[in-house]
Coordinates of C-alpha atoms in Angstrom, one line a residue:
M26 CA 36.0 2.5 16.7
R27 CA 35.8 1.6 13.5
L28 CA 32.2 1.3 11.8
S29 CA 33.1 -1.2 9.5
S30 CA 34.4 -3.4 12.3
S31 CA 31.8 -3.1 14.6
L32 CA 28.3 -2.5 13.0
K33 CA 26.8 -5.3 11.1
L34 CA 24.0 -6.1 8.9
R35 CA 22.3 -8.2 11.4
H36 CA 22.5 -5.5 13.9
L37 CA 20.1 -3.5 11.1
E38 CA 18.1 -6.2 10.6
V39 CA 17.1 -6.5 14.4
F40 CA 16.6 -2.9 14.9
V41 CA 14.2 -2.7 11.5
E42 CA 12.5 -5.4 13.2
V43 CA 12.2 -4.4 16.4
A44 CA 11.0 -1.1 15.3
R45 CA 8.5 -2.6 13.4
K46 CA 6.6 -5.1 15.5
M47 CA 7.3 -2.7 19.1
S48 CA 8.0 -5.6 20.5
V49 CA 11.3 -8.3 20.8
T50 CA 9.2 -11.3 21.3
Q51 CA 7.8 -10.3 18.0
A52 CA 10.7 -9.5 16.6
A53 CA 12.8 -12.9 17.6
A54 CA 10.1 -14.4 16.3
A55 CA 10.2 -13.4 12.7
L56 CA 14.0 -13.3 12.5
G57 CA 13.8 -16.7 14.1
M58 CA 16.6 -15.3 16.5
T59 CA 15.9 -15.9 20.3
Q60 CA 15.0 -12.8 22.5
P61 CA 18.6 -12.8 24.2
A62 CA 20.0 -12.7 20.6
V63 CA 17.9 -9.8 19.8
T64 CA 18.4 -7.6 22.8
R65 CA 22.2 -8.6 22.8
A66 CA 22.2 -7.3 19.1
L67 CA 20.4 -3.8 20.4
R68 CA 22.6 -3.7 22.8
E69 CA 25.4 -3.7 20.2
L70 CA 23.9 -1.4 17.8
E71 CA 23.4 1.5 20.8
E72 CA 27.2 1.1 21.9
V73 CA 27.6 2.1 18.0
C74 CA 25.9 4.8 17.8
G75 CA 26.7 5.9 21.8
K76 CA 23.2 6.2 22.0
P77 CA 19.7 4.4 23.5
L78 CA 17.7 3.4 20.7
V79 CA 14.8 1.7 22.7
E80 CA 13.1 2.4 26.0
K81 CA 10.4 0.8 28.3
H82 CA 7.1 1.9 27.6
G83 CA 4.5 0.4 30.8
R84 CA 5.4 -3.5 30.0
G85 CA 6.3 -3.1 26.6
I86 CA 9.0 -0.8 24.8
R87 CA 9.3 1.6 22.4
L88 CA 11.8 3.7 20.3
S89 CA 13.7 6.9 22.0
G90 CA 13.8 10.0 20.4
Y91 CA 17.3 9.1 19.4
G92 CA 15.9 5.6 17.6
E93 CA 13.3 7.5 15.7
L94 CA 16.0 9.7 13.9
F95 CA 18.0 6.1 13.4
R96 CA 14.8 4.2 11.7
D97 CA 14.6 5.9 8.6
H98 CA 18.6 5.5 8.0
A99 CA 18.4 2.1 8.7
G100 CA 15.5 0.8 7.1
R101 CA 16.6 2.9 3.9
S102 CA 20.3 1.1 4.6
L103 CA 19.1 -2.0 4.8
A104 CA 17.2 -2.1 1.9
L105 CA 20.1 -0.8 -0.6
A106 CA 21.8 -3.8 0.5
R107 CA 19.3 -6.0 -0.1
D108 CA 18.5 -4.5 -3.4
G109 CA 22.3 -5.1 -4.3
V110 CA 22.3 -8.4 -3.6
A111 CA 19.0 -9.2 -5.7
L112 CA 20.4 -7.5 -8.1
L113 CA 23.6 -10.0 -8.5
R114 CA 22.1 -12.7 -7.9
G115 CA 19.4 -11.9 -10.7
L116 CA 22.0 -11.7 -13.4
D117 CA 22.3 -15.3 -13.5
A118 CA 19.1 -15.5 -14.6
A119 CA 18.4 -15.4 -18.0
D120 CA 15.4 -12.8 -17.8
G121 CA 16.9 -10.2 -15.1
P122 CA 16.5 -10.2 -11.6
L123 CA 12.9 -10.4 -9.8
V124 CA 10.2 -7.2 -10.2
S125 CA 8.6 -7.2 -7.0
I126 CA 5.2 -4.9 -7.1
G127 CA 2.8 -4.0 -4.9
A128 CA -0.7 -3.4 -6.7
L129 CA -3.3 -1.5 -4.5
P130 CA -6.8 -2.2 -5.3
T131 CA -7.2 0.4 -7.7
V132 CA -4.9 -0.8 -10.1
A133 CA -5.0 -4.5 -9.2
A134 CA -8.1 -5.1 -11.2
D135 CA -6.9 -4.0 -14.8
L136 CA -4.0 -1.4 -15.1
V137 CA -1.4 -3.8 -13.8
P138 CA -2.9 -7.0 -15.4
D139 CA -3.2 -5.4 -18.5
T140 CA 0.4 -3.8 -18.3
L141 CA 1.9 -7.3 -17.4
A142 CA -0.1 -9.0 -20.4
Q143 CA 1.6 -6.3 -22.8
L144 CA 4.8 -6.6 -21.8
R145 CA 4.8 -10.4 -21.6
G146 CA 2.9 -10.4 -25.2
G147 CA 5.4 -8.4 -27.0
G148 CA 8.0 -10.9 -25.6
A149 CA 9.9 -8.5 -23.3
P150 CA 12.3 -10.4 -20.9
G151 CA 11.5 -9.9 -17.8
R152 CA 10.6 -12.2 -13.7
F153 CA 7.4 -10.3 -11.9
M154 CA 5.9 -10.7 -8.6
V155 CA 2.7 -9.0 -7.8
M156 CA 1.4 -8.4 -4.2
S157 CA -1.8 -6.5 -3.3
G158 CA -2.9 -4.9 0.0
G159 CA -3.5 -2.4 2.0
N160 CA -1.3 1.0 1.6
Q161 CA 0.5 1.0 4.6
Y162 CA 1.4 -2.7 4.2
L163 CA 2.8 -2.1 0.8
I164 CA 4.9 1.1 1.7
D165 CA 6.2 -0.4 4.8
Q166 CA 7.4 -3.3 2.0
L167 CA 8.8 -0.8 -0.3
R168 CA 11.2 0.6 2.6
R169 CA 12.1 -2.6 3.8
G170 CA 13.3 -3.4 -0.1
G171 CA 10.5 -5.9 -0.3
L172 CA 8.8 -4.8 -3.3
D173 CA 10.9 -2.3 -5.9
L174 CA 7.6 0.0 -6.2
V175 CA 4.2 0.3 -5.7
V176 CA 1.2 1.3 -8.0
G177 CA -2.0 3.2 -6.3
R178 CA -3.0 6.5 -4.4
M179 CA -0.7 8.6 -3.0
P180 CA 0.2 7.6 0.0
A181 CA -0.5 10.4 3.2
P182 CA 2.4 12.7 3.3
E183 CA 3.2 11.6 7.1
A184 CA 4.0 8.1 5.2
M185 CA 5.8 9.5 2.0
A186 CA 9.6 9.6 4.2
G187 CA 12.0 7.6 2.2
V188 CA 10.0 7.5 -0.7
E189 CA 9.2 9.4 -4.1
F190 CA 5.7 9.5 -5.8
D191 CA 5.4 9.5 -9.7
P192 CA 2.0 11.0 -10.8
L193 CA 0.0 8.8 -13.5
Y194 CA -3.4 9.6 -13.2
R195 CA -6.5 11.2 -11.3
E196 CA -9.2 8.9 -9.8
R197 CA -12.2 9.6 -7.8
V198 CA -14.5 6.9 -5.9
A199 CA -17.5 5.5 -7.3
V200 CA -20.6 4.5 -5.5
V201 CA -22.2 1.4 -7.0
V202 CA -25.0 -1.1 -7.1
A203 CA -25.7 -4.3 -9.1
R204 CA -27.0 -3.8 -12.7
D205 CA -30.2 -5.6 -11.0
H206 CA -30.4 -3.0 -8.2
P207 CA -33.6 -1.1 -7.2
L208 CA -31.3 1.6 -7.4
A209 CA -29.7 1.3 -10.5
G210 CA -30.7 3.7 -13.1
A211 CA -32.2 5.8 -10.3
V212 CA -32.0 9.8 -11.3
H213 CA -32.3 10.6 -7.2
V214 CA -30.1 8.6 -4.3
P215 CA -32.9 8.7 -1.6
P216 CA -31.7 9.7 1.7
T217 CA -32.7 6.5 2.9
A218 CA -30.5 4.3 0.8
F219 CA -27.5 3.6 3.1
E220 CA -29.9 2.5 5.8
D221 CA -32.4 0.4 3.6
Y222 CA -29.1 -1.7 1.8
P223 CA -25.8 -3.1 2.7
V224 CA -23.5 -0.8 1.9
L225 CA -19.5 -1.2 1.9
M226 CA -17.2 1.2 2.5
P227 CA -13.5 1.6 3.1
S228 CA -11.7 0.4 6.1
E229 CA -10.5 3.0 8.6
G230 CA -6.8 3.5 8.1
S231 CA -7.0 3.3 4.0
I232 CA -6.3 5.9 2.3
I233 CA -9.8 6.9 0.4
R234 CA -11.8 6.6 3.9
P235 CA -11.5 10.0 5.3
M236 CA -12.6 11.0 1.3
V237 CA -15.5 9.4 1.5
E238 CA -16.2 10.8 5.4
R239 CA -16.2 14.0 3.9
M240 CA -18.1 13.4 0.5
F241 CA -20.9 12.4 2.9
L242 CA -20.7 15.5 5.1
E243 CA -20.6 17.9 2.1
Q244 CA -24.0 16.4 0.9
G245 CA -25.8 16.6 4.0
L246 CA -25.6 12.6 4.1
A247 CA -25.6 10.6 7.5
L248 CA -23.0 7.9 7.1
P249 CA -23.7 4.4 7.9
R250 CA -24.3 3.3 11.0
F251 CA -23.5 -0.8 10.5
P252 CA -21.4 -0.7 7.2
I253 CA -19.0 -3.7 6.5
E254 CA -15.7 -2.4 6.2
T255 CA -13.4 -3.4 3.3
V256 CA -10.9 -3.1 0.5
S257 CA -10.8 -6.6 -0.4
A258 CA -12.0 -6.4 -4.3
T259 CA -13.1 -10.0 -4.2
F260 CA -15.3 -9.3 -1.2
G261 CA -16.9 -6.5 -2.6
R262 CA -17.6 -7.5 -6.0
R263 CA -19.0 -11.1 -4.8
F264 CA -21.5 -8.9 -2.2
V265 CA -22.6 -6.7 -4.2
L266 CA -23.8 -8.8 -6.8
A267 CA -24.9 -11.4 -4.5
H268 CA -26.8 -9.2 -1.7
Q269 CA -28.2 -5.7 -2.9
A270 CA -25.6 -3.8 -1.1
I271 CA -24.3 -0.4 -2.4
W272 CA -20.5 -0.4 -2.7
I273 CA -18.2 2.8 -2.1
I274 CA -14.6 2.4 -3.5
S275 CA -11.9 3.8 -5.7
H276 CA -13.4 3.8 -9.8
G277 CA -10.4 1.5 -10.7
V278 CA -11.8 -1.2 -8.7
V279 CA -15.0 -2.1 -10.5
R280 CA -14.0 -0.2 -13.6
P281 CA -14.2 -3.6 -15.4
E282 CA -17.5 -4.1 -14.1
L283 CA -18.9 -0.6 -15.1
E284 CA -17.6 -0.7 -18.6
A285 CA -19.1 -4.5 -18.9
G286 CA -22.7 -3.0 -17.3
S287 CA -22.6 -5.8 -14.3
M288 CA -22.8 -2.7 -12.3
A289 CA -24.1 1.2 -12.1
A290 CA -22.5 3.8 -11.0
L291 CA -25.7 5.9 -7.9
P292 CA -26.0 9.6 -9.4
L293 CA -23.8 11.3 -6.7
N294 CA -21.4 13.6 -6.9
T295 CA -18.1 12.3 -6.0
D296 CA -15.5 15.2 -6.9
S297 CA -14.2 15.7 -3.9
T298 CA -12.9 12.4 -3.3
L299 CA -10.7 13.2 -6.7
G300 CA -7.3 11.7 -6.2
P301 CA -3.8 11.2 -7.9
V302 CA -2.8 7.4 -8.7
G303 CA 1.3 6.6 -9.6
L304 CA 4.0 4.9 -9.0
C305 CA 6.1 4.8 -5.2
V306 CA 9.4 4.0 -5.3
R307 CA 12.4 4.2 -3.0
R308 CA 14.4 7.3 -3.1
E309 CA 17.7 5.3 -3.1
H310 CA 16.3 2.7 -5.1
R311 CA 17.4 2.1 -8.9
L312 CA 14.8 0.6 -10.9
S313 CA 16.1 -2.6 -13.2
A314 CA 15.7 -2.4 -17.1
A315 CA 12.4 -4.9 -16.5
A316 CA 11.0 -2.4 -13.7
Q317 CA 11.9 0.6 -16.0
R318 CA 10.0 -1.4 -18.9
F319 CA 6.9 -2.0 -16.7
C320 CA 6.4 1.6 -16.0
A321 CA 6.9 2.7 -19.6
A322 CA 4.7 0.8 -20.3
L323 CA 2.1 1.0 -17.8
R324 CA 2.4 5.0 -18.2
R325 CA 1.2 4.2 -21.8
A326 CA -1.4 1.7 -20.7
C327 CA -3.3 4.8 -18.8
T328 CA -3.1 6.5 -21.8
A329 CA -4.6 3.9 -23.7
Q330 CA -7.6 3.5 -21.6
G331 CA -8.2 7.4 -21.6
L332 CA -6.8 8.4 -17.2
A333 CA -3.5 10.2 -18.5

């Protein structure tokens, strides 16, 4: 059996989507296909591979051991094909192919916008799209070829398969309040502070959540019993300024407010939350000239802001 005559791009698209959704029904809806068509494509791919890729699990399905081994290869192959098509299509555009950037909240507030403004002000050609969101979502989009690069905190080791990380600077978590908050300017944080005022904390599953929990333990502080969990900069900024809340978030998210004086940092030692911020790219992905210019400008911006 010749692989070129039996393996089609549709097979990879179906398998990657089923692996992501762990559901034939949801994969079919996402791909605009019927469930029988998705099932048939999976069976055809299994015939090509000579191994079962999915298996029943309770009322649903899961990847078999063979499917787990194949998942990263299929995802990278599909992403590479999409890269090639996007590159060729983009050659007809005067400004080159679109550069898709994933920006985690820690860099979406000022670093990425300032970098793009610098590029645009300097007249550098390039078409850019910026997507913000949680780390897991953005890295998934990066692997699938939906993004060219992601800027933010280094992902957990288990999320780094097929991804390379280029560090830019190190950043810590900040604990902040509005400038008119009763605790603004306090020399010490009262033990009851996290019960007396609303508290915003990073969501479960976010990169910095374990660091925040460790910080509380190290300093003998009780975790807030009823925090509002969020990594939304827009929501957090509005809530803190309007409702006397304490916000625990990456320093980069609130750097503009701290520099402007609209927020103040509480005197807590956050050294244990220090972690690298940088660029994530797919290993096989060759960045376009415009994407490379963005990365170079981003490094210059880090240096200019005293981050690097």
